CSV table of N, CA and C in Angstrom, one decimal:
chain,number,residue,atom,x,y,z
K,1,MET,N,0.9,-1.2,0.1
K,1,MET,CA,0.0,0.0,0.0
K,1,MET,C,0.9,1.2,0.0
K,2,TYR,N,0.4,2.2,-0.7
K,2,TYR,CA,1.2,3.5,-0.7
K,2,TYR,C,0.2,4.7,-0.7
K,3,ALA,N,0.7,5.9,-0.5
K,3,ALA,CA,-0.1,7.1,-0.5
K,3,ALA,C,0.8,8.2,-1.1
K,4,VAL,N,0.0,9.2,-1.6
K,4,VAL,CA,0.7,10.5,-1.9
K,4,VAL,C,0.2,11.4,-1.0
K,5,ILE,N,1.1,12.0,-0.4
K,5,ILE,CA,0.8,13.1,0.7
K,5,ILE,C,1.3,14.5,0.3
K,6,LYS,N,0.7,15.6,0.8
K,6,LYS,CA,1.3,16.9,0.4
K,6,LYS,C,1.6,17.5,1.8
K,7,THR,N,2.9,18.0,1.8
K,7,THR,CA,3.4,18.8,3.0
K,7,THR,C,4.5,19.6,2.5
K,8,GLY,N,4.5,20.9,3.1
K,8,GLY,CA,5.5,21.9,2.8
K,8,GLY,C,5.4,22.4,1.3
K,9,GLY,N,4.4,22.2,0.7
K,9,GLY,CA,4.1,22.6,-0.7
K,9,GLY,C,4.6,21.7,-1.7
K,10,LYS,N,4.9,20.3,-1.2
K,10,LYS,CA,5.6,19.4,-2.1
K,10,LYS,C,4.7,18.1,-2.0
K,11,GLN,N,4.7,17.3,-3.0
K,11,GLN,CA,4.0,16.0,-2.9
K,11,GLN,C,5.0,14.9,-2.8
K,12,TYR,N,4.7,13.9,-1.9
K,12,TYR,CA,5.6,12.8,-1.7
K,12,TYR,C,4.9,11.4,-1.8
K,13,ARG,N,5.5,10.5,-2.5
K,13,ARG,CA,4.8,9.1,-2.5
K,13,ARG,C,5.5,8.3,-1.4
K,14,VAL,N,4.7,7.9,-0.5
K,14,VAL,CA,5.1,7.1,0.7
K,14,VAL,C,4.5,5.6,0.8
K,15,SER,N,5.3,4.9,1.4
K,15,SER,CA,4.9,3.4,1.7
K,15,SER,C,5.3,3.2,3.1
K,16,LYS,N,4.9,2.1,3.7
K,16,LYS,CA,5.2,1.6,5.1
K,16,LYS,C,6.7,1.5,5.2
K,17,ASP,N,7.4,2.0,6.3
K,17,ASP,CA,8.8,1.8,6.6
K,17,ASP,C,9.7,2.7,5.6
K,18,ASP,N,9.1,3.7,4.8
K,18,ASP,CA,9.9,4.6,4.1
K,18,ASP,C,10.6,5.6,4.9
K,19,VAL,N,11.7,6.1,4.6
K,19,VAL,CA,12.3,7.2,5.2
K,19,VAL,C,12.4,8.2,4.1
K,20,VAL,N,11.6,9.4,4.4
K,20,VAL,CA,11.5,10.5,3.4
K,20,VAL,C,11.9,11.7,4.1
K,21,THR,N,12.8,12.5,3.3
K,21,THR,CA,13.3,13.8,3.8
K,21,THR,C,12.3,14.9,3.2
K,22,ILE,N,11.7,15.6,4.3
K,22,ILE,CA,10.7,16.6,3.9
K,22,ILE,C,11.1,17.9,4.6
K,23,GLU,N,10.3,18.9,4.3
K,23,GLU,CA,10.5,20.2,4.9
K,23,GLU,C,10.6,20.1,6.4
K,24,LYS,N,11.1,21.1,7.1
K,24,LYS,CA,11.1,21.0,8.5
K,24,LYS,C,9.7,21.0,9.2
K,25,VAL,N,9.6,20.1,10.1
K,25,VAL,CA,8.3,19.8,10.9
K,25,VAL,C,8.7,20.1,12.4
K,26,ALA,N,7.8,20.8,13.0
K,26,ALA,CA,8.0,20.9,14.5
K,26,ALA,C,8.0,19.7,15.3
K,27,GLY,N,9.0,19.4,16.2
K,27,GLY,CA,8.8,18.2,17.1
K,27,GLY,C,10.2,17.7,17.3
K,28,ASP,N,10.4,16.8,18.3
K,28,ASP,CA,11.6,16.2,18.6
K,28,ASP,C,11.7,14.8,18.0
K,29,ALA,N,12.9,14.3,17.8
K,29,ALA,CA,13.1,12.9,17.3
K,29,ALA,C,12.2,11.9,18.1
K,30,GLY,N,11.6,11.1,17.5
K,30,GLY,CA,10.9,10.1,18.0
K,30,GLY,C,9.3,10.4,18.2
K,31,ALA,N,9.0,11.6,17.9
K,31,ALA,CA,7.6,12.2,18.0
K,31,ALA,C,6.9,11.7,16.8
K,32,LYS,N,5.6,11.4,17.0
K,32,LYS,CA,4.7,11.0,16.0
K,32,LYS,C,4.1,12.2,15.3
K,33,VAL,N,3.9,12.0,14.0
K,33,VAL,CA,3.4,13.1,13.0
K,33,VAL,C,2.3,12.6,12.2
K,34,GLU,N,1.1,13.3,12.0
K,34,GLU,CA,0.2,12.8,11.2
K,34,GLU,C,0.0,13.8,10.0
K,35,PHE,N,-0.1,13.2,8.9
K,35,PHE,CA,-0.2,14.0,7.6
K,35,PHE,C,-1.6,13.8,7.1
K,36,ASP,N,-2.5,14.7,7.1
K,36,ASP,CA,-3.9,14.5,6.7
K,36,ASP,C,-4.2,15.1,5.3
K,37,HIS,N,-3.2,15.6,4.6
K,37,HIS,CA,-3.4,16.0,3.2
K,37,HIS,C,-3.0,14.9,2.3
K,38,VAL,N,-3.9,13.9,2.2
K,38,VAL,CA,-3.6,12.7,1.4
K,38,VAL,C,-4.3,12.8,0.0
K,39,LEU,N,-3.5,12.9,-1.0
K,39,LEU,CA,-4.0,13.1,-2.3
K,39,LEU,C,-4.5,11.8,-3.1
K,40,MET,N,-3.8,10.7,-2.7
K,40,MET,CA,-4.1,9.4,-3.4
K,40,MET,C,-3.6,8.3,-2.5
K,41,VAL,N,-4.4,7.1,-2.5
K,41,VAL,CA,-4.1,5.9,-1.8
K,41,VAL,C,-4.1,4.7,-2.7
K,42,GLY,N,-3.2,3.9,-2.8
K,42,GLY,CA,-3.1,2.8,-3.7
K,42,GLY,C,-2.8,1.6,-3.1
K,43,ALA,N,-3.3,0.4,-3.6
K,43,ALA,CA,-2.8,-0.8,-3.1
K,43,ALA,C,-3.0,-1.8,-4.4
K,44,GLY,N,-1.9,-2.1,-5.1
K,44,GLY,CA,-2.1,-2.9,-6.4
K,44,GLY,C,-2.9,-2.0,-7.5
K,45,ALA,N,-3.9,-2.8,-7.9
K,45,ALA,CA,-4.8,-2.1,-8.9
K,45,ALA,C,-5.9,-1.2,-8.4
K,46,ASP,N,-6.1,-1.3,-7.1
K,46,ASP,CA,-7.0,-0.5,-6.3
K,46,ASP,C,-6.5,0.8,-6.0
K,47,VAL,N,-7.0,1.9,-6.6
K,47,VAL,CA,-6.3,3.3,-6.3
K,47,VAL,C,-7.6,4.1,-6.1
K,48,LYS,N,-7.4,4.9,-5.0
K,48,LYS,CA,-8.4,6.0,-4.5
K,48,LYS,C,-7.8,7.3,-4.8
K,49,ILE,N,-8.4,8.2,-5.7
K,49,ILE,CA,-7.7,9.5,-5.9
K,49,ILE,C,-8.8,10.6,-5.3
K,50,GLY,N,-8.2,11.5,-4.6
K,50,GLY,CA,-9.0,12.5,-3.9
K,50,GLY,C,-9.4,13.5,-4.8
K,51,THR,N,-10.5,14.3,-4.3
K,51,THR,CA,-11.0,15.5,-5.0
K,51,THR,C,-11.0,16.7,-4.2
K,52,PRO,N,-10.0,17.3,-3.7
K,52,PRO,CA,-8.7,17.0,-4.1
K,52,PRO,C,-8.1,16.1,-3.0
K,53,LEU,N,-8.6,15.9,-1.8
K,53,LEU,CA,-8.1,14.9,-0.8
K,53,LEU,C,-9.0,13.7,-0.7
K,54,VAL,N,-8.3,12.5,-0.2
K,54,VAL,CA,-9.1,11.3,0.0
K,54,VAL,C,-9.8,11.5,1.4
K,55,ALA,N,-11.0,11.3,1.4
K,55,ALA,CA,-11.8,11.5,2.7
K,55,ALA,C,-11.5,10.6,3.7
K,56,GLY,N,-11.1,11.0,4.8
K,56,GLY,CA,-10.8,10.2,6.0
K,56,GLY,C,-9.5,9.5,6.0
K,57,ALA,N,-8.6,9.8,5.0
K,57,ALA,CA,-7.3,9.2,4.9
K,57,ALA,C,-6.3,10.0,5.7
K,58,LYS,N,-5.3,9.3,6.4
K,58,LYS,CA,-4.3,10.0,7.0
K,58,LYS,C,-2.9,9.1,7.0
K,59,VAL,N,-1.8,9.7,6.9
K,59,VAL,CA,-0.6,8.9,7.1
K,59,VAL,C,0.1,9.3,8.4
K,60,THR,N,0.5,8.4,9.1
K,60,THR,CA,1.2,8.6,10.3
K,60,THR,C,2.7,8.3,10.2
K,61,GLY,N,3.7,9.1,10.6
K,61,GLY,CA,5.1,8.9,10.6
K,61,GLY,C,5.7,9.2,11.8
K,62,GLU,N,7.0,9.1,11.9
K,62,GLU,CA,7.8,9.3,13.1
K,62,GLU,C,9.0,10.1,12.8
K,63,LEU,N,9.4,11.2,13.4
K,63,LEU,CA,10.4,12.2,13.2
K,63,LEU,C,11.7,11.3,13.6
K,64,VAL,N,12.8,11.4,12.6
K,64,VAL,CA,14.0,10.7,12.8
K,64,VAL,C,14.9,11.7,13.4
K,65,GLU,N,15.0,12.9,12.9
K,65,GLU,CA,15.9,13.8,13.3
K,65,GLU,C,15.5,15.3,13.0
């Protein structure tokens, strides 16, 4: 499963366990971050595209540094 999120004015394709370098986000290393600007969610041939966002979708990540 993957998602396309928007943060810091840019779009990122993310999957589970990806390490992604994004614009600065407030918080300390180890803190959980939620991204609710999800533009697309996909799993194989099943793809949901938002208009402009996918309703109810969110991506959770952890700040590394």
